[in-house]
CSV table of C-alpha atoms in Angstrom, one decimal:
chain,number,residue,atom,x,y,z
U,1,UNK,CA,0.0,0.0,0.0
U,2,UNK,CA,1.2,3.5,-0.9
U,3,UNK,CA,0.5,6.8,0.8
U,4,UNK,CA,-1.6,8.0,-2.1
U,5,UNK,CA,-4.1,5.2,-1.3
U,6,UNK,CA,-4.3,6.2,2.4
U,7,UNK,CA,-7.5,8.0,3.5
U,8,UNK,CA,-6.3,11.6,4.1
U,9,UNK,CA,-9.4,12.4,6.2
U,10,UNK,CA,-8.0,10.1,8.9
U,11,UNK,CA,-4.8,12.2,9.1
U,12,UNK,CA,-6.7,15.5,9.2
U,13,UNK,CA,-9.0,14.2,11.9
U,14,UNK,CA,-6.0,13.0,13.9
U,15,UNK,CA,-4.3,16.4,13.7
U,16,UNK,CA,-7.3,17.8,15.5
U,17,UNK,CA,-7.2,14.9,17.9
U,18,UNK,CA,-3.5,15.7,18.6
U,19,UNK,CA,-4.2,19.4,19.1
U,20,UNK,CA,-7.1,18.7,21.5
U,21,UNK,CA,-5.0,16.1,23.5
U,22,UNK,CA,-2.0,18.5,23.8
U,23,UNK,CA,-4.3,21.2,25.0
U,24,UNK,CA,-5.9,18.8,27.6
U,25,UNK,CA,-2.5,17.7,28.9
U,26,UNK,CA,-1.2,21.2,29.3
U,27,UNK,CA,-4.5,22.4,30.8
U,28,UNK,CA,-5.2,19.5,33.2
U,29,UNK,CA,-1.7,18.2,33.9
U,30,UNK,CA,0.7,21.0,33.1
U,31,UNK,CA,4.5,21.1,32.6
U,32,UNK,CA,6.3,17.7,32.9
U,33,UNK,CA,9.8,17.7,34.4
U,34,UNK,CA,11.7,14.6,33.5
U,35,UNK,CA,10.7,11.6,35.7
U,36,UNK,CA,8.0,13.7,37.4
U,37,UNK,CA,4.5,12.7,38.5
U,38,UNK,CA,3.1,14.9,35.8
U,39,UNK,CA,5.1,13.1,33.1
U,40,UNK,CA,3.7,9.8,34.3
U,41,UNK,CA,0.2,11.2,34.5
U,42,UNK,CA,0.4,12.3,30.8
U,43,UNK,CA,1.6,8.9,29.8
U,44,UNK,CA,-1.3,7.3,31.7
U,45,UNK,CA,-3.7,9.6,29.9
U,46,UNK,CA,-2.3,8.5,26.5
U,47,UNK,CA,-2.1,4.9,27.5
U,48,UNK,CA,-5.8,4.7,27.9
U,49,UNK,CA,-6.2,5.6,24.3
U,50,UNK,CA,-3.3,3.5,23.1
U,51,UNK,CA,-4.9,0.4,24.7
U,52,UNK,CA,-7.6,0.7,22.1
U,53,UNK,CA,-5.3,0.7,19.1
U,54,UNK,CA,-2.4,-1.5,20.3
U,55,UNK,CA,-2.2,-5.2,20.9
U,56,UNK,CA,-0.2,-4.6,24.0
U,57,UNK,CA,1.1,-1.7,26.1
U,58,UNK,CA,3.6,-1.7,28.9
U,59,UNK,CA,6.0,0.5,30.9
U,60,UNK,CA,9.8,0.0,31.3
U,61,UNK,CA,11.4,1.7,34.3
U,62,UNK,CA,14.9,2.9,35.0
U,63,UNK,CA,16.8,5.2,37.3
U,64,UNK,CA,17.8,8.7,36.3
U,65,UNK,CA,19.1,11.9,37.8
U,66,UNK,CA,16.8,14.5,36.1
U,67,UNK,CA,18.8,17.6,36.9
U,68,UNK,CA,22.3,16.3,36.4
U,69,UNK,CA,22.5,17.0,32.7
U,70,UNK,CA,21.8,20.8,32.8
U,71,UNK,CA,22.9,21.6,36.3
U,72,UNK,CA,26.5,21.3,35.2
U,73,UNK,CA,26.1,24.8,33.7
U,74,UNK,CA,25.8,26.2,37.2
U,75,UNK,CA,28.6,24.1,38.5
U,76,UNK,CA,31.2,25.2,35.9
U,77,UNK,CA,30.1,28.8,36.0
U,78,UNK,CA,30.5,29.0,39.8
U,79,UNK,CA,33.9,27.3,39.6
U,80,UNK,CA,35.2,29.5,36.8
U,81,UNK,CA,34.0,32.7,38.4
U,82,UNK,CA,35.7,31.6,41.6
U,83,UNK,CA,38.9,30.7,39.8
U,84,UNK,CA,39.1,34.1,38.0
U,85,UNK,CA,38.3,35.9,41.3
U,86,UNK,CA,40.9,34.0,43.2
U,87,UNK,CA,43.5,34.4,40.4
U,88,UNK,CA,42.8,38.1,40.2
U,89,UNK,CA,43.4,38.6,43.9
U,90,UNK,CA,46.8,36.8,43.6
U,91,UNK,CA,47.8,38.8,40.5
U,92,UNK,CA,46.6,42.3,41.4
U,93,UNK,CA,46.7,42.5,45.2
U,94,UNK,CA,50.1,43.4,46.8
U,95,UNK,CA,51.7,40.2,48.1
U,96,UNK,CA,52.3,41.8,51.5
U,97,UNK,CA,48.6,42.3,52.0
U,98,UNK,CA,47.9,38.6,51.3
U,99,UNK,CA,49.7,37.3,54.4
U,100,UNK,CA,50.5,33.6,54.0
U,101,UNK,CA,49.1,33.6,50.4
U,102,UNK,CA,51.7,36.2,49.4
U,103,UNK,CA,54.2,33.6,48.3
U,104,UNK,CA,51.6,32.3,45.7
U,105,UNK,CA,51.3,35.8,44.2
U,106,UNK,CA,55.1,36.2,44.2
U,107,UNK,CA,55.5,33.1,42.1
U,108,UNK,CA,53.5,34.5,39.3
U,109,UNK,CA,52.4,31.0,38.4
U,110,UNK,CA,49.4,30.6,40.7
U,111,UNK,CA,47.0,33.2,39.1
U,112,UNK,CA,47.4,31.6,35.7
U,113,UNK,CA,47.5,28.0,36.9
U,114,UNK,CA,44.2,28.4,38.9
U,115,UNK,CA,42.3,29.7,35.9
U,116,UNK,CA,43.9,27.2,33.6
U,117,UNK,CA,43.0,24.2,35.8
U,118,UNK,CA,39.4,25.2,36.3
U,119,UNK,CA,38.7,26.3,32.8
U,120,UNK,CA,40.2,23.1,31.3
U,121,UNK,CA,38.1,21.1,33.7
U,122,UNK,CA,35.0,23.1,32.9
U,123,UNK,CA,35.6,22.5,29.2
U,124,UNK,CA,36.0,18.8,29.9
U,125,UNK,CA,32.7,18.5,31.8
U,126,UNK,CA,30.9,20.5,29.1
U,127,UNK,CA,32.3,18.2,26.4
U,128,UNK,CA,31.3,15.1,28.3
U,129,UNK,CA,27.8,16.3,29.3
U,130,UNK,CA,26.7,18.4,26.4
U,131,UNK,CA,28.7,17.4,23.4
U,132,UNK,CA,28.8,13.6,24.0
U,133,UNK,CA,25.8,13.3,26.4
U,134,UNK,CA,27.8,11.1,28.9
U,135,UNK,CA,26.2,10.7,32.3
U,136,UNK,CA,29.4,12.1,33.9
U,137,UNK,CA,27.9,14.1,36.8
U,138,UNK,CA,24.9,11.8,37.6
U,139,UNK,CA,26.7,10.3,40.6
U,140,UNK,CA,26.4,13.7,42.4
U,141,UNK,CA,22.6,13.9,42.1
U,142,UNK,CA,19.6,12.1,43.5
U,143,UNK,CA,18.1,9.4,41.2
U,144,UNK,CA,14.4,8.8,40.7
U,145,UNK,CA,12.4,6.4,38.6
U,146,UNK,CA,11.8,7.3,34.9
U,147,UNK,CA,9.4,5.4,32.6
U,148,UNK,CA,9.1,4.7,28.9
U,149,UNK,CA,5.7,3.7,27.5
U,150,UNK,CA,5.7,1.1,24.7
U,151,UNK,CA,2.6,0.3,22.7
U,152,UNK,CA,2.8,-2.4,20.0
U,153,UNK,CA,0.7,-3.2,17.0
U,154,UNK,CA,1.9,-6.7,16.2
U,155,UNK,CA,2.4,-8.4,12.9
U,156,UNK,CA,-0.3,-10.8,11.9
U,157,UNK,CA,2.2,-13.6,11.3
U,158,UNK,CA,6.0,-13.8,11.7
U,159,UNK,CA,7.6,-10.5,12.6
U,160,UNK,CA,10.3,-9.7,10.0
U,161,UNK,CA,10.3,-5.9,10.3
U,162,UNK,CA,9.7,-3.4,13.1
U,163,UNK,CA,9.3,0.3,12.9
U,164,UNK,CA,9.2,2.5,16.0
U,165,UNK,CA,7.8,6.0,16.1
U,166,UNK,CA,9.2,7.8,19.1
U,167,UNK,CA,8.4,11.1,20.9
U,168,UNK,CA,9.5,12.3,24.3
U,169,UNK,CA,6.8,13.4,26.8
U,170,UNK,CA,9.0,15.5,29.3
U,171,UNK,CA,9.4,19.2,28.9
U,172,UNK,CA,12.4,21.4,29.7
U,173,UNK,CA,13.4,23.8,32.4
U,174,UNK,CA,13.0,27.4,31.1
U,175,UNK,CA,15.9,28.8,29.2
U,176,UNK,CA,16.1,32.5,30.1
U,177,UNK,CA,18.3,33.3,27.1
U,178,UNK,CA,15.5,32.4,24.6
U,179,UNK,CA,12.6,33.9,26.7
U,180,UNK,CA,14.2,37.3,27.5
U,181,UNK,CA,16.3,37.3,24.4
U,182,UNK,CA,13.1,36.8,22.3
U,183,UNK,CA,14.6,33.9,20.4
U,184,UNK,CA,17.8,35.6,19.1
U,185,UNK,CA,19.6,35.8,22.5
U,186,UNK,CA,20.6,32.2,23.0
U,187,UNK,CA,23.0,31.7,20.1
U,188,UNK,CA,25.3,34.7,20.6
U,189,UNK,CA,25.3,34.3,24.4
U,190,UNK,CA,26.2,30.6,24.3
U,191,UNK,CA,28.7,31.1,21.5
U,192,UNK,CA,30.3,33.9,23.4
U,193,UNK,CA,30.4,31.8,26.6
U,194,UNK,CA,32.1,28.8,24.9
U,195,UNK,CA,34.6,30.8,22.9
U,196,UNK,CA,35.6,33.0,25.8
U,197,UNK,CA,36.1,29.9,28.1
U,198,UNK,CA,38.3,28.2,25.4
U,199,UNK,CA,40.3,31.5,25.0
U,200,UNK,CA,40.8,31.8,28.7
U,201,UNK,CA,41.9,28.1,29.0
U,202,UNK,CA,44.4,28.6,26.1
U,203,UNK,CA,45.8,31.9,27.4
U,204,UNK,CA,46.0,30.8,31.1
U,205,UNK,CA,47.7,27.5,30.1
U,206,UNK,CA,50.2,29.2,27.9
U,207,UNK,CA,50.9,31.7,30.7
U,208,UNK,CA,51.4,28.9,33.2
U,209,UNK,CA,53.8,27.2,31.0
U,210,UNK,CA,55.7,30.4,30.4
U,211,UNK,CA,56.0,31.2,34.1
U,212,UNK,CA,57.1,27.7,34.9
U,213,UNK,CA,59.7,27.4,32.1
U,214,UNK,CA,60.8,31.1,32.3
U,215,UNK,CA,60.9,31.2,28.5
U,216,UNK,CA,59.6,34.7,28.0
U,217,UNK,CA,59.1,36.6,24.8
U,218,UNK,CA,57.1,39.6,23.8
U,219,UNK,CA,54.0,37.6,22.9
U,220,UNK,CA,53.9,35.4,26.0
U,221,UNK,CA,54.6,38.4,28.3
U,222,UNK,CA,51.7,40.3,26.7
U,223,UNK,CA,49.4,37.2,27.2
U,224,UNK,CA,50.5,36.8,30.8
U,225,UNK,CA,50.1,40.5,31.7
U,226,UNK,CA,47.6,42.4,29.5
U,227,UNK,CA,45.9,39.2,28.3
U,228,UNK,CA,44.8,38.4,31.8
U,229,UNK,CA,42.2,41.1,31.5
U,230,UNK,CA,40.4,38.9,29.0
U,231,UNK,CA,39.4,36.6,31.8
U,232,UNK,CA,37.0,39.3,33.1
U,233,UNK,CA,35.1,39.0,29.9
U,234,UNK,CA,34.9,35.3,30.5
U,235,UNK,CA,33.7,36.0,34.0
U,236,UNK,CA,30.8,38.1,32.6
U,237,UNK,CA,29.9,35.2,30.3
U,238,UNK,CA,30.0,32.8,33.2
U,239,UNK,CA,27.4,35.0,35.0
U,240,UNK,CA,25.1,34.7,32.0
U,241,UNK,CA,25.7,30.9,32.0
U,242,UNK,CA,24.8,30.7,35.6
U,243,UNK,CA,21.5,32.4,34.8
U,244,UNK,CA,21.0,30.3,31.6
U,245,UNK,CA,18.6,27.7,33.1
U,246,UNK,CA,15.7,28.5,35.5
U,247,UNK,CA,15.3,25.3,37.5
U,248,UNK,CA,12.2,26.7,39.3
U,249,UNK,CA,10.2,26.9,36.0
U,250,UNK,CA,9.3,23.9,33.8
U,251,UNK,CA,7.8,24.9,30.4
U,252,UNK,CA,4.5,23.7,29.0
U,253,UNK,CA,6.3,21.8,26.2
U,254,UNK,CA,3.4,21.8,23.7
U,255,UNK,CA,5.6,21.8,20.6
U,256,UNK,CA,8.7,20.4,22.2
U,257,UNK,CA,7.6,17.7,22.4
U,258,UNK,CA,4.0,16.9,22.8
U,259,UNK,CA,3.7,17.2,19.0
U,260,UNK,CA,6.3,14.3,18.7
U,261,UNK,CA,4.5,12.4,21.5
U,262,UNK,CA,1.2,12.6,19.7
U,263,UNK,CA,2.9,11.7,16.4
U,264,UNK,CA,3.9,8.4,18.0
U,265,UNK,CA,0.5,7.8,19.6
U,266,UNK,CA,-1.6,8.7,16.6
U,267,UNK,CA,0.5,6.5,14.3
U,268,UNK,CA,-1.2,3.5,15.8
U,269,UNK,CA,-4.5,5.2,16.0
U,270,UNK,CA,-4.4,6.1,12.3
U,271,UNK,CA,-3.5,2.6,11.3
U,272,UNK,CA,-6.3,1.2,13.3
U,273,UNK,CA,-8.9,3.6,11.9
U,274,UNK,CA,-7.7,2.7,8.4
U,275,UNK,CA,-8.0,-1.0,9.2
U,276,UNK,CA,-4.4,-1.6,8.5
U,277,UNK,CA,-2.5,-4.5,10.0
U,278,UNK,CA,0.7,-5.8,8.4
U,279,UNK,CA,1.4,-9.5,7.8
U,280,UNK,CA,5.1,-9.3,8.8
U,281,UNK,CA,5.7,-5.7,10.1
U,282,UNK,CA,5.3,-4.7,13.7
U,283,UNK,CA,4.6,-1.0,14.4
U,284,UNK,CA,5.5,0.4,17.8
U,285,UNK,CA,4.7,3.7,19.5
U,286,UNK,CA,7.4,4.5,22.1
U,287,UNK,CA,6.9,7.5,24.4
U,288,UNK,CA,10.2,8.2,26.2
U,289,UNK,CA,10.9,10.3,29.3
U,290,UNK,CA,14.2,12.0,30.1
U,291,UNK,CA,15.1,13.5,26.7
U,292,UNK,CA,15.4,16.9,28.3
U,293,UNK,CA,17.6,15.4,31.0
U,294,UNK,CA,20.2,14.2,28.5
U,295,UNK,CA,18.3,11.5,26.5
U,296,UNK,CA,18.2,9.3,29.6
U,297,UNK,CA,15.1,7.3,28.6
U,298,UNK,CA,16.1,6.6,25.1
U,299,UNK,CA,19.7,5.7,26.1
U,300,UNK,CA,18.4,3.2,28.6
U,301,UNK,CA,15.9,1.7,26.1
U,302,UNK,CA,18.5,1.4,23.4
U,303,UNK,CA,20.9,-0.3,25.8
U,304,UNK,CA,18.2,-2.7,27.1
U,305,UNK,CA,17.0,-3.6,23.6
U,306,UNK,CA,20.2,-3.8,21.6
U,307,UNK,CA,19.9,-7.6,21.1
U,308,UNK,CA,16.2,-7.4,20.2
U,309,UNK,CA,16.7,-4.7,17.6
U,310,UNK,CA,20.1,-5.6,16.2
U,311,UNK,CA,20.8,-9.3,16.7
U,312,UNK,CA,17.3,-10.8,16.5
U,313,UNK,CA,17.2,-10.8,12.7
U,314,UNK,CA,14.1,-8.5,12.8
U,315,UNK,CA,14.9,-5.4,10.7
U,316,UNK,CA,14.3,-2.5,13.1
U,317,UNK,CA,14.4,1.3,12.6
U,318,UNK,CA,13.4,4.1,15.0
U,319,UNK,CA,11.8,7.3,13.7
U,320,UNK,CA,12.1,9.9,16.4
U,321,UNK,CA,9.8,12.9,16.1
U,322,UNK,CA,10.8,16.1,18.0
U,323,UNK,CA,8.8,19.3,17.5
U,324,UNK,CA,6.5,19.7,14.5
U,325,UNK,CA,6.0,23.5,14.4
U,326,UNK,CA,8.0,25.6,11.9
U,327,UNK,CA,7.0,24.4,8.5
U,328,UNK,CA,9.9,26.0,6.6
U,329,UNK,CA,12.3,24.0,8.8
U,330,UNK,CA,10.6,20.6,8.3
U,331,UNK,CA,13.7,18.3,7.8
U,332,UNK,CA,15.1,14.8,8.1
U,333,UNK,CA,18.1,14.9,10.4
U,334,UNK,CA,20.9,12.6,9.2
U,335,UNK,CA,23.4,14.0,11.7
U,336,UNK,CA,22.8,14.6,15.4
U,337,UNK,CA,24.3,15.4,18.8
U,338,UNK,CA,26.0,18.6,17.7
U,339,UNK,CA,27.1,16.9,14.5
U,340,UNK,CA,29.0,14.1,16.3
U,341,UNK,CA,26.5,11.2,15.5
U,342,UNK,CA,25.6,10.0,12.0
U,343,UNK,CA,22.2,8.3,11.5
U,344,UNK,CA,21.5,5.3,9.3
U,345,UNK,CA,21.8,6.6,5.7
U,346,UNK,CA,19.4,4.0,4.3
U,347,UNK,CA,16.6,4.8,6.8
U,348,UNK,CA,17.2,8.6,6.5
U,349,UNK,CA,16.8,8.2,2.7
U,350,UNK,CA,13.6,6.2,3.2
U,351,UNK,CA,12.1,9.0,5.3
U,352,UNK,CA,13.3,11.6,2.8
U,353,UNK,CA,11.7,9.7,-0.1
U,354,UNK,CA,8.5,9.3,1.9
U,355,UNK,CA,8.4,13.1,2.5
U,356,UNK,CA,8.8,13.7,-1.3
U,357,UNK,CA,6.1,11.1,-2.0
U,358,UNK,CA,3.8,13.2,0.1
U,359,UNK,CA,4.6,16.3,-1.9
U,360,UNK,CA,6.9,18.0,0.6
U,361,UNK,CA,9.7,18.9,-1.8
U,362,UNK,CA,11.2,21.5,0.6
U,363,UNK,CA,12.3,18.8,3.1
U,364,UNK,CA,16.1,18.5,3.3
U,365,UNK,CA,18.7,16.6,5.2
U,366,UNK,CA,19.8,18.5,8.3
U,367,UNK,CA,22.2,18.4,11.2
U,368,UNK,CA,21.3,18.9,14.9
U,369,UNK,CA,24.3,21.2,15.3
U,370,UNK,CA,23.4,22.4,18.9
U,371,UNK,CA,22.0,19.8,21.2
U,372,UNK,CA,20.6,16.4,20.4
U,373,UNK,CA,17.5,14.3,19.8
U,374,UNK,CA,16.5,10.9,21.1
U,375,UNK,CA,17.5,9.4,17.8
U,376,UNK,CA,21.2,10.0,18.6
U,377,UNK,CA,20.9,7.6,21.6
U,378,UNK,CA,19.7,4.8,19.2
U,379,UNK,CA,22.3,5.5,16.6
U,380,UNK,CA,25.1,5.6,19.2
U,381,UNK,CA,24.0,2.1,20.3
U,382,UNK,CA,24.1,0.8,16.7
U,383,UNK,CA,20.3,0.8,16.2
U,384,UNK,CA,19.0,2.2,12.9
U,385,UNK,CA,17.4,5.6,13.6
U,386,UNK,CA,16.7,9.1,12.3
U,387,UNK,CA,14.9,12.2,13.5
U,388,UNK,CA,12.0,14.2,11.8
U,389,UNK,CA,11.6,17.7,13.2
U,390,UNK,CA,10.4,21.1,12.2
U,391,UNK,CA,11.9,23.8,14.4
U,392,UNK,CA,13.8,27.0,13.6
U,393,UNK,CA,17.4,26.3,14.7
U,394,UNK,CA,17.9,30.0,15.4
U,395,UNK,CA,16.4,28.8,17.9
U,396,UNK,CA,12.6,29.3,17.7
U,397,UNK,CA,11.1,32.0,20.0
U,398,UNK,CA,9.2,29.3,22.0
U,399,UNK,CA,12.3,27.0,22.4
U,400,UNK,CA,12.5,25.9,26.0
U,401,UNK,CA,10.4,28.7,27.5
U,402,UNK,CA,6.9,29.5,28.7
U,403,UNK,CA,5.8,30.5,25.2
U,404,UNK,CA,5.7,26.8,24.2
U,405,UNK,CA,2.1,26.3,24.9
U,406,UNK,CA,-1.0,25.1,23.0
U,407,UNK,CA,-1.7,28.5,21.5
U,408,UNK,CA,1.7,28.2,19.6
U,409,UNK,CA,0.7,25.0,17.8
U,410,UNK,CA,0.8,24.9,14.0
U,411,UNK,CA,-1.7,22.3,12.7
U,412,UNK,CA,-0.4,22.7,9.1
U,413,UNK,CA,3.1,21.5,10.3
U,414,UNK,CA,1.6,18.7,12.5
U,415,UNK,CA,-0.3,17.5,9.4
U,416,UNK,CA,2.8,17.5,7.3
U,417,UNK,CA,4.6,15.5,10.0
U,418,UNK,CA,1.8,13.0,10.2
U,419,UNK,CA,1.7,12.6,6.4
U,420,UNK,CA,5.5,11.8,6.4
U,421,UNK,CA,5.2,9.4,9.3
U,422,UNK,CA,2.4,7.4,7.7
U,423,UNK,CA,4.2,7.4,4.3
U,424,UNK,CA,7.3,6.1,6.1
U,425,UNK,CA,5.5,3.3,7.9
U,426,UNK,CA,3.9,2.2,4.6
U,427,UNK,CA,7.1,2.3,2.7
U,428,UNK,CA,9.1,0.6,5.5
U,429,UNK,CA,6.6,-2.3,5.6
U,430,UNK,CA,6.5,-2.5,1.8
U,431,UNK,CA,3.6,-4.9,1.9
U,432,UNK,CA,-0.1,-4.9,1.3
U,433,UNK,CA,-1.9,-4.7,4.6
U,434,UNK,CA,-4.0,-7.6,5.8
C-alpha cells in the first residue's frame, strides 16, 4: 500500500485529535519535568487511548538523575567565576597584603594555573555532558524512577520488520536566554560563553607554561600580563551561563515535544482507523521520558533492547519525532548530537523519499548542530534511527520557554509530519496490509 491510497481524512481528523489532546495535557496536567509525577500522568492519559489501538502496552522503568544534565552549567560557571576571582586577587593585590598567600602571588604561576586548571576542567565537563551526552555528573545527584511507555501493534504472522515511532513526553526547564532574548539571544550568548572559556583556557595554560619554564618573549609576556584582563570578559559570560537555566520553572512543552509524542500515539490510531495490519511488520509507538535530561530514557531503552533490535534478525528502525511546528524547517536529520553522531543513511533516505512522496519537496537533510534528539541515543548504540523535526534552529522563539504552549501549535506542520510518518510506515513495511 502506498500513501496515495491512504485516507487523508483520517490524518486530518487526527491532527485535530492531537491538538485537543495536547491542550488537555497542558491544561489539566501542566509542565512535565523529566521523571516527574506529571510526566507519568500524561503517559497514563495516553495509554488509555493506546490500549484501544495497540495489541499490547507496557512500561519499562529505569533510574535517572533529572537535573544532572543541565545543572553542570551552574557548577562550571561558579567554579570558573571563583577561579578568576581568586587568580585576580593573587595577581593584582600586593603580596604583602595577602599574608601567607603572598608567596603564591610572588611566584606569578598561581594566578594563571588556577584559571587554567578550572577552565580546562570546565571544558572537559561541558564536552562530556553536552557534546557527548555522557552521564558524567549523575553520581552527584539524587536518582528517581523514569518510565518509557511502549505500545505495540503486532504483525499478523511472523515479525520480519519493526518500525518504531518515538516522541518524548517530558518538557524542559526554562531557558532564560530564549525567553528574555526573544529567540535571538541564545546563540550569541552561548557562542560567546564557549569561545571565551576556550580562549581563557588557552591563554592561562600558555601563561602557566611560560612562568614555569621562564621562557619569556614579547607575545607570552603580553598574554601573561595584559591578556589576563580577557578573563574578566569570560567571567561576565559565566554569569550569564549561571542564569541560563531557571530550575524553578518547567515549560509547557506543547511543541517540544507533545507534538512528537502525539505523532507516536496517533500513528497506531491512524493505522487502526484505516483498518491496516501488516502481515510481517510490527509498528511500535514509544513514548520516552528524560530526553530533556540528556536522552536518559532513550539511552536506557537502546541499551536494554540492543539484542532485540540488532541481533534478532528483525529489521528494526526508529523514527524519532521532535517538534512539529516551523513548516519551513521541516527536515530529516541525518546528523545529530551537535554533529557528532551520524544516523543510518538508508533509513534517512527512506524517510526523505517518503516526504517527497507526500509532496513536501522542501524537506532537506539537516544536522542537529546544537544539542541532540533521542535518535542519537539509538544511533550511538548501533540501532537504525533518524529524526524528523520542524523547528527553527535560530532557535525558535518558544524554544525551552513558557511560550511553548498550545496557543503556539501549528496544525499545518503537524499534518505534514503525520503525512510523512504514515508514508514512512507504509514504505518501510512495503507490503499490502491484511
